[in-house]
mmCIF file of C-alpha atoms and ligand atoms in Angstrom:
data_model
loop_
_atom_site.group_PDB
_atom_site.id
_atom_site.type_symbol
_atom_site.label_atom_id
_atom_site.label_comp_id
_atom_site.label_asym_id
_atom_site.label_seq_id
_atom_site.Cartn_x
_atom_site.Cartn_y
_atom_site.Cartn_z
ATOM 1 C CA MET A 1 -11.297 -25.832 -17.754
ATOM 2 C CA LEU A 2 -13.977 -24.150 -20.547
ATOM 3 C CA ARG A 3 -17.386 -23.019 -19.537
ATOM 4 C CA PRO A 4 -19.937 -21.985 -20.605
ATOM 5 C CA ILE A 5 -21.750 -19.304 -18.335
ATOM 6 C CA VAL A 6 -25.603 -17.422 -18.601
ATOM 7 C CA PRO A 7 -25.423 -14.064 -19.785
ATOM 8 C CA LEU A 8 -25.044 -11.606 -16.727
ATOM 9 C CA SER A 9 -27.998 -9.221 -17.531
ATOM 10 C CA ASP A 10 -26.316 -6.002 -16.120
ATOM 11 C CA ILE A 11 -23.100 -6.704 -17.454
ATOM 12 C CA LYS A 12 -22.299 -5.913 -21.103
ATOM 13 C CA SER A 13 -18.914 -5.485 -22.574
ATOM 14 C CA GLY A 14 -17.108 -3.719 -26.369
ATOM 15 C CA SER A 15 -15.455 -6.175 -26.673
ATOM 16 C CA ILE A 16 -13.776 -9.809 -25.146
ATOM 17 C CA MET A 17 -12.120 -8.973 -22.029
ATOM 18 C CA ARG A 18 -9.367 -11.421 -20.681
ATOM 19 C CA ILE A 19 -7.906 -11.141 -17.498
ATOM 20 C CA LEU A 20 -4.681 -12.626 -15.599
ATOM 21 C CA GLY A 21 -5.255 -13.843 -11.762
ATOM 22 C CA LEU A 22 -3.171 -14.497 -8.834
ATOM 23 C CA GLU A 23 -3.913 -15.117 -5.684
ATOM 24 C CA THR A 24 -1.167 -15.510 -2.911
ATOM 25 C CA THR A 25 -3.268 -14.503 0.177
ATOM 26 C CA CYS A 26 -2.542 -17.815 2.242
ATOM 27 C CA ASP A 27 -1.651 -21.324 1.396
ATOM 28 C CA GLU A 28 -2.454 -21.929 -2.006
ATOM 29 C CA THR A 29 -0.718 -20.716 -4.976
ATOM 30 C CA SER A 30 -2.894 -20.437 -8.296
ATOM 31 C CA ALA A 31 -2.566 -18.288 -11.515
ATOM 32 C CA ALA A 32 -6.235 -18.324 -13.885
ATOM 33 C CA ILE A 33 -7.439 -16.571 -16.622
ATOM 34 C CA VAL A 34 -10.904 -15.471 -16.594
ATOM 35 C CA GLU A 35 -12.452 -14.288 -20.229
ATOM 36 C CA LEU A 36 -15.851 -11.907 -20.782
ATOM 37 C CA GLN A 37 -17.070 -12.279 -23.550
ATOM 38 C CA PRO A 38 -20.014 -8.917 -25.519
ATOM 39 C CA ASP A 39 -22.842 -10.619 -24.249
ATOM 40 C CA GLY A 40 -21.571 -11.546 -20.785
ATOM 41 C CA SER A 41 -20.955 -14.345 -20.275
ATOM 42 C CA ARG A 42 -18.004 -15.675 -18.556
ATOM 43 C CA LYS A 43 -15.717 -18.358 -19.202
ATOM 44 C CA ILE A 44 -12.971 -20.371 -16.508
ATOM 45 C CA LEU A 45 -9.892 -20.731 -19.345
ATOM 46 C CA SER A 46 -7.841 -21.922 -16.353
ATOM 47 C CA ASN A 47 -7.263 -21.796 -12.995
ATOM 48 C CA ARG A 48 -4.509 -23.661 -11.741
ATOM 49 C CA ILE A 49 -4.334 -24.453 -7.715
ATOM 50 C CA ARG A 50 -1.740 -25.439 -5.406
ATOM 51 C CA SER A 51 -2.448 -26.252 -1.911
ATOM 52 C CA GLN A 52 0.767 -26.030 0.061
ATOM 53 C CA ASN A 53 -1.214 -28.239 2.894
ATOM 54 C CA ASP A 54 1.520 -30.778 2.563
ATOM 55 C CA GLU A 55 4.837 -28.288 3.618
ATOM 56 C CA HIS A 56 2.431 -27.107 6.599
ATOM 57 C CA ARG A 57 0.299 -30.330 7.445
ATOM 58 C CA ALA A 58 3.681 -30.781 10.498
ATOM 59 C CA PHE A 59 3.287 -27.715 12.445
ATOM 60 C CA GLY A 60 -0.775 -28.137 12.181
ATOM 61 C CA GLY A 61 -1.507 -24.421 10.554
ATOM 62 C CA VAL A 62 -0.145 -22.329 8.636
ATOM 63 C CA VAL A 63 3.251 -20.937 8.408
ATOM 64 C CA PRO A 64 3.633 -17.083 7.447
ATOM 65 C CA GLU A 65 7.325 -17.386 5.986
ATOM 66 C CA ILE A 66 6.666 -21.005 4.848
ATOM 67 C CA ALA A 67 4.075 -20.244 2.192
ATOM 68 C CA ALA A 68 5.454 -17.146 1.228
ATOM 69 C CA ARG A 69 8.848 -19.341 -0.132
ATOM 70 C CA ALA A 70 6.439 -21.922 -2.057
ATOM 71 C CA HIS A 71 4.718 -19.557 -3.412
ATOM 72 C CA VAL A 72 7.575 -17.516 -4.837
ATOM 73 C CA GLU A 73 8.277 -21.317 -5.775
ATOM 74 C CA VAL A 74 5.869 -21.865 -7.916
ATOM 75 C CA LEU A 75 4.246 -19.076 -8.880
ATOM 76 C CA ASP A 76 6.234 -17.937 -12.559
ATOM 77 C CA GLY A 77 5.402 -21.944 -13.507
ATOM 78 C CA MET A 78 1.560 -21.822 -12.535
ATOM 79 C CA ILE A 79 1.256 -18.820 -14.721
ATOM 80 C CA ARG A 80 2.816 -20.659 -17.115
ATOM 81 C CA ASP A 81 0.856 -22.911 -17.170
ATOM 82 C CA ALA A 82 -2.725 -21.263 -16.340
ATOM 83 C CA MET A 83 -1.861 -19.074 -20.080
ATOM 84 C CA ALA A 84 -0.651 -22.485 -21.905
ATOM 85 C CA GLU A 85 -3.900 -23.971 -20.863
ATOM 86 C CA ALA A 86 -5.640 -21.004 -21.682
ATOM 87 C CA GLY A 87 -4.003 -20.940 -25.319
ATOM 88 C CA LEU A 88 -3.324 -17.703 -24.725
ATOM 89 C CA GLY A 89 -0.611 -15.225 -25.433
ATOM 90 C CA PHE A 90 0.107 -12.805 -23.214
ATOM 91 C CA GLU A 91 0.008 -10.313 -25.392
ATOM 92 C CA ALA A 92 -4.646 -11.858 -25.145
ATOM 93 C CA LEU A 93 -4.375 -10.252 -21.733
ATOM 94 C CA ASP A 94 -5.985 -6.848 -21.202
ATOM 95 C CA GLY A 95 -5.231 -6.271 -17.482
ATOM 96 C CA ILE A 96 -3.553 -8.730 -14.863
ATOM 97 C CA ALA A 97 -5.057 -9.134 -10.988
ATOM 98 C CA ALA A 98 -3.209 -10.011 -8.226
ATOM 99 C CA ALA A 99 -4.237 -10.266 -4.427
ATOM 100 C CA ALA A 100 -3.302 -7.202 -2.710
ATOM 101 C CA GLY A 101 -4.965 -8.095 0.804
ATOM 102 C CA PRO A 102 -5.897 -8.987 3.531
ATOM 103 C CA GLY A 103 -3.884 -11.913 4.285
ATOM 104 C CA LEU A 104 -0.460 -13.122 5.243
ATOM 105 C CA ILE A 105 1.456 -10.319 3.540
ATOM 106 C CA GLY A 106 4.961 -11.905 2.695
ATOM 107 C CA GLY A 107 2.821 -14.544 0.032
ATOM 108 C CA VAL A 108 1.012 -10.784 -0.791
ATOM 109 C CA LEU A 109 4.241 -9.637 -1.883
ATOM 110 C CA VAL A 110 4.731 -12.246 -4.403
ATOM 111 C CA GLY A 111 1.360 -12.014 -6.214
ATOM 112 C CA LEU A 112 1.240 -8.546 -6.312
ATOM 113 C CA THR A 113 4.779 -7.654 -7.197
ATOM 114 C CA THR A 114 4.446 -10.821 -9.855
ATOM 115 C CA ALA A 115 1.805 -9.075 -11.273
ATOM 116 C CA LYS A 116 3.814 -5.370 -11.232
ATOM 117 C CA ALA A 117 6.041 -6.631 -13.397
ATOM 118 C CA ILE A 118 4.157 -8.522 -15.636
ATOM 119 C CA ALA A 119 2.245 -5.527 -16.102
ATOM 120 C CA LEU A 120 4.930 -2.933 -16.756
ATOM 121 C CA GLY A 121 6.352 -5.469 -19.196
ATOM 122 C CA LEU A 122 3.320 -5.650 -21.335
ATOM 123 C CA ASN A 123 2.227 -2.118 -20.448
ATOM 124 C CA LYS A 124 -0.876 -3.238 -19.374
ATOM 125 C CA PRO A 125 -3.837 -2.598 -16.635
ATOM 126 C CA LEU A 126 -2.765 -3.542 -12.785
ATOM 127 C CA LEU A 127 -5.019 -4.512 -10.728
ATOM 128 C CA ALA A 128 -4.757 -5.070 -7.381
ATOM 129 C CA ILE A 129 -7.992 -6.625 -5.697
ATOM 130 C CA ASN A 130 -8.962 -7.331 -2.146
ATOM 131 C CA HIS A 131 -9.057 -11.110 -1.872
ATOM 132 C CA LEU A 132 -12.611 -10.429 0.015
ATOM 133 C CA GLU A 133 -14.242 -8.751 -2.362
ATOM 134 C CA ALA A 134 -12.679 -11.550 -4.341
ATOM 135 C CA HIS A 135 -14.702 -13.651 -2.939
ATOM 136 C CA ALA A 136 -17.934 -11.453 -2.884
ATOM 137 C CA LEU A 137 -18.369 -11.299 -6.034
ATOM 138 C CA THR A 138 -17.485 -14.768 -7.092
ATOM 139 C CA PRO A 139 -21.219 -15.680 -7.598
ATOM 140 C CA ARG A 140 -21.730 -13.523 -10.352
ATOM 141 C CA LEU A 141 -18.975 -15.039 -11.653
ATOM 142 C CA MET A 142 -21.353 -18.305 -11.528
ATOM 143 C CA GLU A 143 -24.546 -16.953 -12.259
ATOM 144 C CA ASP A 144 -26.606 -14.000 -13.147
ATOM 145 C CA VAL A 145 -26.520 -12.572 -9.672
ATOM 146 C CA GLN A 146 -27.347 -9.192 -9.533
ATOM 147 C CA PHE A 147 -27.194 -6.408 -6.341
ATOM 148 C CA PRO A 148 -27.682 -6.083 -3.870
ATOM 149 C CA TYR A 149 -26.935 -8.973 -2.528
ATOM 150 C CA LEU A 150 -26.214 -11.234 1.338
ATOM 151 C CA LEU A 151 -23.376 -12.795 1.412
ATOM 152 C CA LEU A 152 -22.170 -15.419 4.392
ATOM 153 C CA LEU A 153 -18.358 -15.067 3.633
ATOM 154 C CA ALA A 154 -17.302 -17.778 5.791
ATOM 155 C CA SER A 155 -13.034 -18.584 5.537
ATOM 156 C CA GLY A 156 -10.906 -19.994 8.188
ATOM 157 C CA GLY A 157 -9.370 -16.023 8.493
ATOM 158 C CA HIS A 158 -12.829 -14.625 8.186
ATOM 159 C CA THR A 159 -16.952 -14.572 8.994
ATOM 160 C CA GLN A 160 -18.871 -12.354 7.999
ATOM 161 C CA LEU A 161 -22.620 -11.174 6.646
ATOM 162 C CA VAL A 162 -22.468 -8.782 4.452
ATOM 163 C CA ALA A 163 -24.570 -6.899 1.558
ATOM 164 C CA VAL A 164 -22.764 -6.521 -1.005
ATOM 165 C CA GLN A 165 -24.449 -3.337 -2.880
ATOM 166 C CA ASP A 166 -22.425 -2.626 -5.770
ATOM 167 C CA VAL A 167 -18.226 -3.413 -7.093
ATOM 168 C CA GLY A 168 -16.675 -1.937 -3.819
ATOM 169 C CA LYS A 169 -19.901 -0.328 -1.862
ATOM 170 C CA TYR A 170 -19.816 -3.054 0.902
ATOM 171 C CA THR A 171 -21.936 -2.455 4.038
ATOM 172 C CA ARG A 172 -21.245 -5.130 6.705
ATOM 173 C CA ILE A 173 -23.926 -6.177 8.462
ATOM 174 C CA GLY A 174 -22.977 -9.005 11.080
ATOM 175 C CA THR A 175 -18.533 -10.437 11.786
ATOM 176 C CA THR A 176 -17.380 -12.596 14.579
ATOM 177 C CA ILE A 177 -16.356 -11.172 17.690
ATOM 178 C CA ASP A 178 -13.939 -13.645 18.034
ATOM 179 C CA ASP A 179 -12.776 -16.623 15.896
ATOM 180 C CA ALA A 180 -13.841 -18.051 12.278
ATOM 181 C CA ILE A 181 -15.451 -20.628 11.323
ATOM 182 C CA GLY A 182 -13.437 -22.045 9.513
ATOM 183 C CA GLU A 183 -10.783 -21.796 12.028
ATOM 184 C CA ALA A 184 -13.259 -23.229 14.814
ATOM 185 C CA PHE A 185 -13.057 -26.393 12.708
ATOM 186 C CA ASP A 186 -9.477 -26.329 12.012
ATOM 187 C CA LYS A 187 -8.873 -25.737 16.131
ATOM 188 C CA VAL A 188 -11.443 -28.701 16.615
ATOM 189 C CA ALA A 189 -9.313 -30.970 13.964
ATOM 190 C CA LYS A 190 -6.467 -29.802 15.571
ATOM 191 C CA MET A 191 -7.418 -30.832 19.094
ATOM 192 C CA LEU A 192 -9.536 -34.135 17.909
ATOM 193 C CA SER A 193 -5.946 -35.491 16.142
ATOM 194 C CA LEU A 194 -8.008 -35.147 12.583
ATOM 195 C CA GLY A 195 -5.138 -33.543 10.201
ATOM 196 C CA PHE A 196 -5.071 -30.326 8.440
ATOM 197 C CA PRO A 197 -6.685 -28.651 7.123
ATOM 198 C CA GLY A 198 -9.417 -29.370 9.668
ATOM 199 C CA GLY A 199 -12.702 -28.803 7.862
ATOM 200 C CA PRO A 200 -13.204 -31.203 5.633
ATOM 201 C CA ALA A 201 -12.184 -34.332 7.984
ATOM 202 C CA VAL A 202 -13.920 -32.431 10.406
ATOM 203 C CA GLU A 203 -17.155 -32.999 8.028
ATOM 204 C CA GLN A 204 -16.078 -36.663 7.147
ATOM 205 C CA ALA A 205 -16.061 -37.924 10.567
ATOM 206 C CA ALA A 206 -19.203 -36.229 11.797
ATOM 207 C CA ARG A 207 -21.002 -37.768 8.509
ATOM 208 C CA ASP A 208 -20.787 -41.023 10.792
ATOM 209 C CA GLY A 209 -21.573 -39.349 14.293
ATOM 210 C CA ASP A 210 -24.140 -39.253 16.565
ATOM 211 C CA PRO A 211 -25.146 -35.489 16.674
ATOM 212 C CA GLU A 212 -26.874 -35.293 19.609
ATOM 213 C CA ARG A 213 -24.605 -37.276 21.999
ATOM 214 C CA PHE A 214 -22.954 -34.010 22.932
ATOM 215 C CA ALA A 215 -25.057 -31.007 24.599
ATOM 216 C CA LEU A 216 -22.710 -27.751 22.994
ATOM 217 C CA PRO A 217 -23.838 -23.926 23.435
ATOM 218 C CA ARG A 218 -25.142 -22.197 20.622
ATOM 219 C CA PRO A 219 -23.501 -19.239 21.211
ATOM 220 C CA MET A 220 -25.005 -15.352 20.408
ATOM 221 C CA PHE A 221 -27.834 -17.584 19.049
ATOM 222 C CA GLY A 222 -31.105 -15.293 19.004
ATOM 223 C CA LYS A 223 -28.867 -11.948 19.776
ATOM 224 C CA PRO A 224 -30.942 -9.015 18.085
ATOM 225 C CA ASP A 225 -27.337 -8.524 15.564
ATOM 226 C CA PRO A 226 -25.749 -11.121 13.375
ATOM 227 C CA ASP A 227 -22.703 -11.111 15.372
ATOM 228 C CA PHE A 228 -20.913 -15.004 15.835
ATOM 229 C CA SER A 229 -18.881 -16.009 18.175
ATOM 230 C CA LEU A 230 -17.460 -19.486 18.453
ATOM 231 C CA SER A 231 -14.178 -19.439 20.851
ATOM 232 C CA GLY A 232 -17.188 -20.840 23.761
ATOM 233 C CA LEU A 233 -17.819 -23.804 21.312
ATOM 234 C CA LYS A 234 -14.317 -24.491 20.460
ATOM 235 C CA THR A 235 -13.702 -24.485 24.723
ATOM 236 C CA ALA A 236 -16.927 -26.608 25.270
ATOM 237 C CA VAL A 237 -15.578 -29.325 22.297
ATOM 238 C CA ARG A 238 -12.326 -29.341 24.333
ATOM 239 C CA LEU A 239 -14.249 -30.410 27.229
ATOM 240 C CA ALA A 240 -15.980 -32.278 26.324
ATOM 241 C CA ALA A 241 -13.569 -34.869 24.440
ATOM 242 C CA GLU A 242 -11.111 -33.720 27.973
ATOM 243 C CA ALA A 243 -14.147 -35.830 30.163
ATOM 244 C CA VAL A 244 -14.571 -39.322 27.079
ATOM 245 C CA GLN A 245 -10.580 -39.906 27.510
ATOM 246 C CA PRO A 246 -9.507 -42.405 25.723
ATOM 247 C CA LEU A 247 -11.242 -40.818 23.170
ATOM 248 C CA THR A 248 -12.132 -43.888 20.155
ATOM 249 C CA ASP A 249 -13.492 -43.282 16.961
ATOM 250 C CA ARG A 250 -17.096 -43.445 17.492
ATOM 251 C CA ASP A 251 -16.125 -40.278 20.464
ATOM 252 C CA VAL A 252 -14.591 -37.914 17.601
ATOM 253 C CA ALA A 253 -17.539 -38.930 14.789
ATOM 254 C CA ASP A 254 -20.354 -38.085 17.372
ATOM 255 C CA LEU A 255 -17.828 -34.943 18.511
ATOM 256 C CA CYS A 256 -17.914 -33.854 15.396
ATOM 257 C CA ALA A 257 -21.997 -34.307 14.247
ATOM 258 C CA SER A 258 -21.866 -32.414 17.797
ATOM 259 C CA PHE A 259 -20.178 -29.747 16.845
ATOM 260 C CA GLN A 260 -20.913 -29.278 13.260
ATOM 261 C CA ALA A 261 -24.729 -29.509 14.339
ATOM 262 C CA ALA A 262 -23.846 -26.495 16.537
ATOM 263 C CA ILE A 263 -22.400 -24.584 14.209
ATOM 264 C CA VAL A 264 -25.243 -25.550 11.678
ATOM 265 C CA ASP A 265 -27.854 -23.907 14.129
ATOM 266 C CA CYS A 266 -25.925 -20.404 14.899
ATOM 267 C CA VAL A 267 -25.392 -19.906 10.677
ATOM 268 C CA ILE A 268 -29.110 -20.542 10.611
ATOM 269 C CA ASP A 269 -30.172 -18.549 13.187
ATOM 270 C CA ARG A 270 -27.528 -15.595 12.317
ATOM 271 C CA THR A 271 -28.026 -15.244 8.913
ATOM 272 C CA ARG A 272 -31.995 -15.469 9.623
ATOM 273 C CA ILE A 273 -31.590 -12.333 11.662
ATOM 274 C CA GLY A 274 -28.896 -10.553 9.197
ATOM 275 C CA ILE A 275 -32.131 -11.034 6.255
ATOM 276 C CA ARG A 276 -34.365 -9.196 8.426
ATOM 277 C CA VAL A 277 -31.592 -7.054 9.083
ATOM 278 C CA PHE A 278 -31.230 -6.086 5.386
ATOM 279 C CA ARG A 279 -34.047 -5.498 4.268
ATOM 280 C CA ARG A 280 -34.675 -3.100 8.221
ATOM 281 C CA GLU A 281 -31.028 -1.103 6.118
ATOM 282 C CA ILE A 282 -30.139 -2.103 2.801
ATOM 283 C CA GLY A 283 -33.761 -2.849 0.773
ATOM 284 C CA THR A 284 -34.707 -5.898 -0.949
ATOM 285 C CA PRO A 285 -32.025 -9.076 -1.132
ATOM 286 C CA THR A 286 -31.805 -10.314 -4.736
ATOM 287 C CA ALA A 287 -30.693 -13.869 -2.956
ATOM 288 C CA LEU A 288 -28.219 -15.619 -0.091
ATOM 289 C CA VAL A 289 -25.007 -16.568 -1.066
ATOM 290 C CA ILE A 290 -22.554 -18.216 0.517
ATOM 291 C CA ALA A 291 -18.842 -17.656 -0.265
ATOM 292 C CA GLY A 292 -15.284 -18.993 2.080
ATOM 293 C CA GLY A 293 -13.803 -22.351 2.516
ATOM 294 C CA VAL A 294 -17.100 -22.968 4.595
ATOM 295 C CA GLY A 295 -18.599 -22.676 1.557
ATOM 296 C CA ALA A 296 -17.742 -26.152 0.653
ATOM 297 C CA ASN A 297 -19.492 -28.260 3.869
ATOM 298 C CA ARG A 298 -22.124 -29.945 2.932
ATOM 299 C CA ALA A 299 -24.238 -29.849 6.059
ATOM 300 C CA ILE A 300 -23.608 -25.260 6.139
ATOM 301 C CA ARG A 301 -25.009 -25.379 2.135
ATOM 302 C CA GLN A 302 -27.977 -27.745 3.441
ATOM 303 C CA ALA A 303 -29.107 -25.358 6.334
ATOM 304 C CA LEU A 304 -28.658 -22.233 4.037
ATOM 305 C CA GLN A 305 -31.251 -23.905 1.649
ATOM 306 C CA ARG A 306 -33.915 -24.099 4.515
ATOM 307 C CA SER A 307 -32.985 -20.432 5.756
ATOM 308 C CA ALA A 308 -33.521 -18.883 2.321
ATOM 309 C CA THR A 309 -36.283 -20.930 1.006
ATOM 310 C CA GLU A 310 -38.272 -20.238 4.729
ATOM 311 C CA ALA A 311 -37.101 -16.291 3.985
ATOM 312 C CA GLY A 312 -38.034 -16.512 -0.059
ATOM 313 C CA LEU A 313 -34.373 -16.377 -1.326
ATOM 314 C CA ARG A 314 -32.637 -18.338 -4.045
ATOM 315 C CA LEU A 315 -29.778 -19.443 -2.400
ATOM 316 C CA VAL A 316 -26.408 -19.264 -4.361
ATOM 317 C CA VAL A 317 -23.483 -21.386 -3.396
ATOM 318 C CA PRO A 318 -20.191 -20.858 -5.935
ATOM 319 C CA PRO A 319 -18.329 -24.931 -6.215
ATOM 320 C CA PRO A 320 -16.142 -26.192 -3.941
ATOM 321 C CA LYS A 321 -13.308 -24.951 -5.946
ATOM 322 C CA LEU A 322 -14.775 -21.528 -6.039
ATOM 323 C CA CYS A 323 -15.875 -21.749 -2.636
ATOM 324 C CA THR A 324 -11.866 -21.561 -1.717
ATOM 325 C CA ASP A 325 -9.464 -19.612 -2.474
ATOM 326 C CA ASN A 326 -8.387 -19.399 -6.458
ATOM 327 C CA GLY A 327 -6.979 -17.483 -9.479
ATOM 328 C CA ALA A 328 -10.801 -17.254 -11.151
ATOM 329 C CA MET A 329 -12.076 -15.454 -8.521
ATOM 330 C CA ILE A 330 -8.947 -12.830 -8.292
ATOM 331 C CA ALA A 331 -9.487 -12.293 -12.514
ATOM 332 C CA TRP A 332 -13.282 -12.142 -12.406
ATOM 333 C CA ALA A 333 -12.954 -8.810 -9.711
ATOM 334 C CA GLY A 334 -10.318 -7.403 -11.723
ATOM 335 C CA ILE A 335 -12.853 -8.087 -14.964
ATOM 336 C CA GLU A 336 -15.327 -6.186 -12.878
ATOM 337 C CA ARG A 337 -13.345 -3.428 -11.797
ATOM 338 C CA LEU A 338 -11.849 -3.261 -15.198
ATOM 339 C CA ARG A 339 -15.201 -2.968 -17.362
ATOM 340 C CA ARG A 340 -15.630 -0.270 -14.752
ATOM 341 C CA GLY A 341 -13.188 1.718 -15.605
ATOM 342 C CA MET A 342 -11.145 0.655 -12.324
ATOM 343 C CA SER A 343 -7.037 -0.013 -12.171
ATOM 344 C CA ASP A 344 -4.662 1.377 -10.306
ATOM 345 C CA THR A 345 -1.742 1.938 -9.987
ATOM 346 C CA PHE A 346 2.570 0.546 -9.975
ATOM 347 C CA GLU A 347 2.643 1.991 -6.152
ATOM 348 C CA VAL A 348 0.153 0.758 -5.071
ATOM 349 C CA ALA A 349 0.471 -1.410 -1.468
ATOM 350 C CA ALA A 350 0.318 -4.882 -0.114
ATOM 351 C CA ARG A 351 -1.927 -4.409 3.254
ATOM 352 C CA PRO A 352 -1.923 -7.017 5.338
ATOM 353 C CA ARG A 353 -5.418 -5.800 7.080
ATOM 354 C CA TRP A 354 -7.743 -4.615 4.314
ATOM 355 C CA PRO A 355 -11.599 -4.378 4.847
ATOM 356 C CA LEU A 356 -14.511 -4.738 3.149
ATOM 357 C CA ASP A 357 -16.383 -2.365 4.674
ATOM 358 C CA GLU A 358 -13.914 0.705 6.222
ATOM 359 C CA ALA A 359 -16.900 2.603 7.988
ATOM 360 C CA ARG A 360 -17.359 -0.332 9.872
ATOM 361 C CA ALA A 361 -14.588 -2.248 10.422
ATOM 362 C CA LYS A 362 -13.122 -2.433 13.864
ATOM 363 C CA PRO A 363 -9.606 -0.304 13.962
ATOM 364 C CA GLY A 364 -6.881 -3.140 14.611
ATOM 365 C CA ALA A 365 -9.447 -6.038 12.547
ATOM 366 C CA ARG A 366 -7.417 -7.821 9.680
ATOM 367 C CA ALA A 367 -11.093 -7.413 8.456
HETATM 368 O O1 KG4 B 1 -11.332 -19.304 2.071
HETATM 369 P P1 KG4 B 1 -10.643 -20.337 2.242
HETATM 370 O O2 KG4 B 1 -9.925 -20.950 1.105
HETATM 371 O O3 KG4 B 1 -9.252 -19.639 3.038
HETATM 372 C C1 KG4 B 1 -9.149 -18.567 3.461
HETATM 373 O O4 KG4 B 1 -9.443 -17.410 2.788
HETATM 374 O O5 KG4 B 1 -9.030 -18.814 4.436
HETATM 375 O O6 KG4 B 1 -11.000 -21.012 3.607
HETATM 376 C C2 KG4 B 1 -10.148 -22.196 3.840
HETATM 377 C C3 KG4 B 1 -11.081 -22.412 5.636
HETATM 378 C C4 KG4 B 1 -10.401 -23.360 6.850
HETATM 379 O O7 KG4 B 1 -10.269 -23.101 7.897
HETATM 380 C C5 KG4 B 1 -10.977 -25.031 6.286
HETATM 381 O O8 KG4 B 1 -11.223 -25.567 7.135
HETATM 382 C C6 KG4 B 1 -11.953 -24.361 5.971
HETATM 383 O O9 KG4 B 1 -12.255 -23.067 4.856
HETATM 384 N N1 KG4 B 1 -13.136 -25.561 4.921
HETATM 385 C C7 KG4 B 1 -14.207 -25.710 5.535
HETATM 386 C C8 KG4 B 1 -14.603 -27.404 4.557
HETATM 387 N N2 KG4 B 1 -13.337 -26.959 3.470
HETATM 388 C C9 KG4 B 1 -12.582 -26.070 4.103
HETATM 389 N N3 KG4 B 1 -14.715 -26.071 6.717
HETATM 390 C C10 KG4 B 1 -15.698 -27.195 6.569
HETATM 391 N N4 KG4 B 1 -16.248 -27.887 5.948
HETATM 392 C C11 KG4 B 1 -15.677 -27.806 5.150
HETATM 393 N N5 KG4 B 1 -15.920 -29.048 4.431
HETATM 394 ZN ZN1 ZN B 2 -10.469 -16.703 1.302
#
């Protein structure tokens, strides 16, 4: 994929920088090469992604051991393909980046160990990237977005509102106290037998549904701290579904539409409070940004566009392929770090838990 991108005004480099990025923290295997040019423009030279949906479908969720084995089987071939698509030999790389966590430890080890081996063999810098940081910096791969900005990171494992103040400087403003938004979509899909992964299936079913048929709760709505809570909403969907058994296609569509409408209301409300907290505690955000797989949802994107407009902010949403897990975001986070002189030693360890904002993370929290 060759993509000329508007120069980023705070990024100029002395020479071309090219990084190979590996992503293996969950159920996508990805290898990508991203290039930064001296004028600050970026190109995704390749972004190979293989999803493990087929391997996990029968279990209705990601099975860690199966995920790790599947990463091992395909990663080397995908790196070769990514290099060939970019038309580069390994010597043209300036560094090797891999997601080093948070995530399923078996998979993380596959990507990080592979990156260490390549970096050692080539004698090039190693970049051990926080997967959440990669999501957080993705908007800057696509557009000229300056720090600080407000990020809604919403994926299968995480739901957080984060002030992105600089590379390596993040303040968590809000988080979910139970399920992540993507997880709620996945669980609702499972209970309605819509398959895996759930987000796209629920969104598709909701298209023909009546969002007002089922009166579902909007947990945390109006609360002064911009935290999320989704498990009560998920339970309410289950109770509503049990009350209309056997479910027809219309019932399923209406349940999905009502569920999605409740999520949209929560996202709008929590983001509005998040912007208020950002202005009070951090300063003026340059943009509202969404990242993570849930960013692929059109209803949520449209709702956030309204929130951003109301707050006088620009909304930046990466294209769906860069919202869900991918190697290009890891390569880009590697570029952001390497050009600031940051890199890692070979002692760096894979981390199942790795909060973006260590100071505000609860003990034992994944992120
Ligand atoms: O960022 P991601 O690819 O992986 C994680 O790091 O979790 O996000 C995957 C999550 C899944 O829970 C999936 O159901 C959700 O993002 N997702 C969506 C949509 N597409 C993916 N949720 C709602 N609507 C969608 N269209
Ligand atoms: Zn992710």
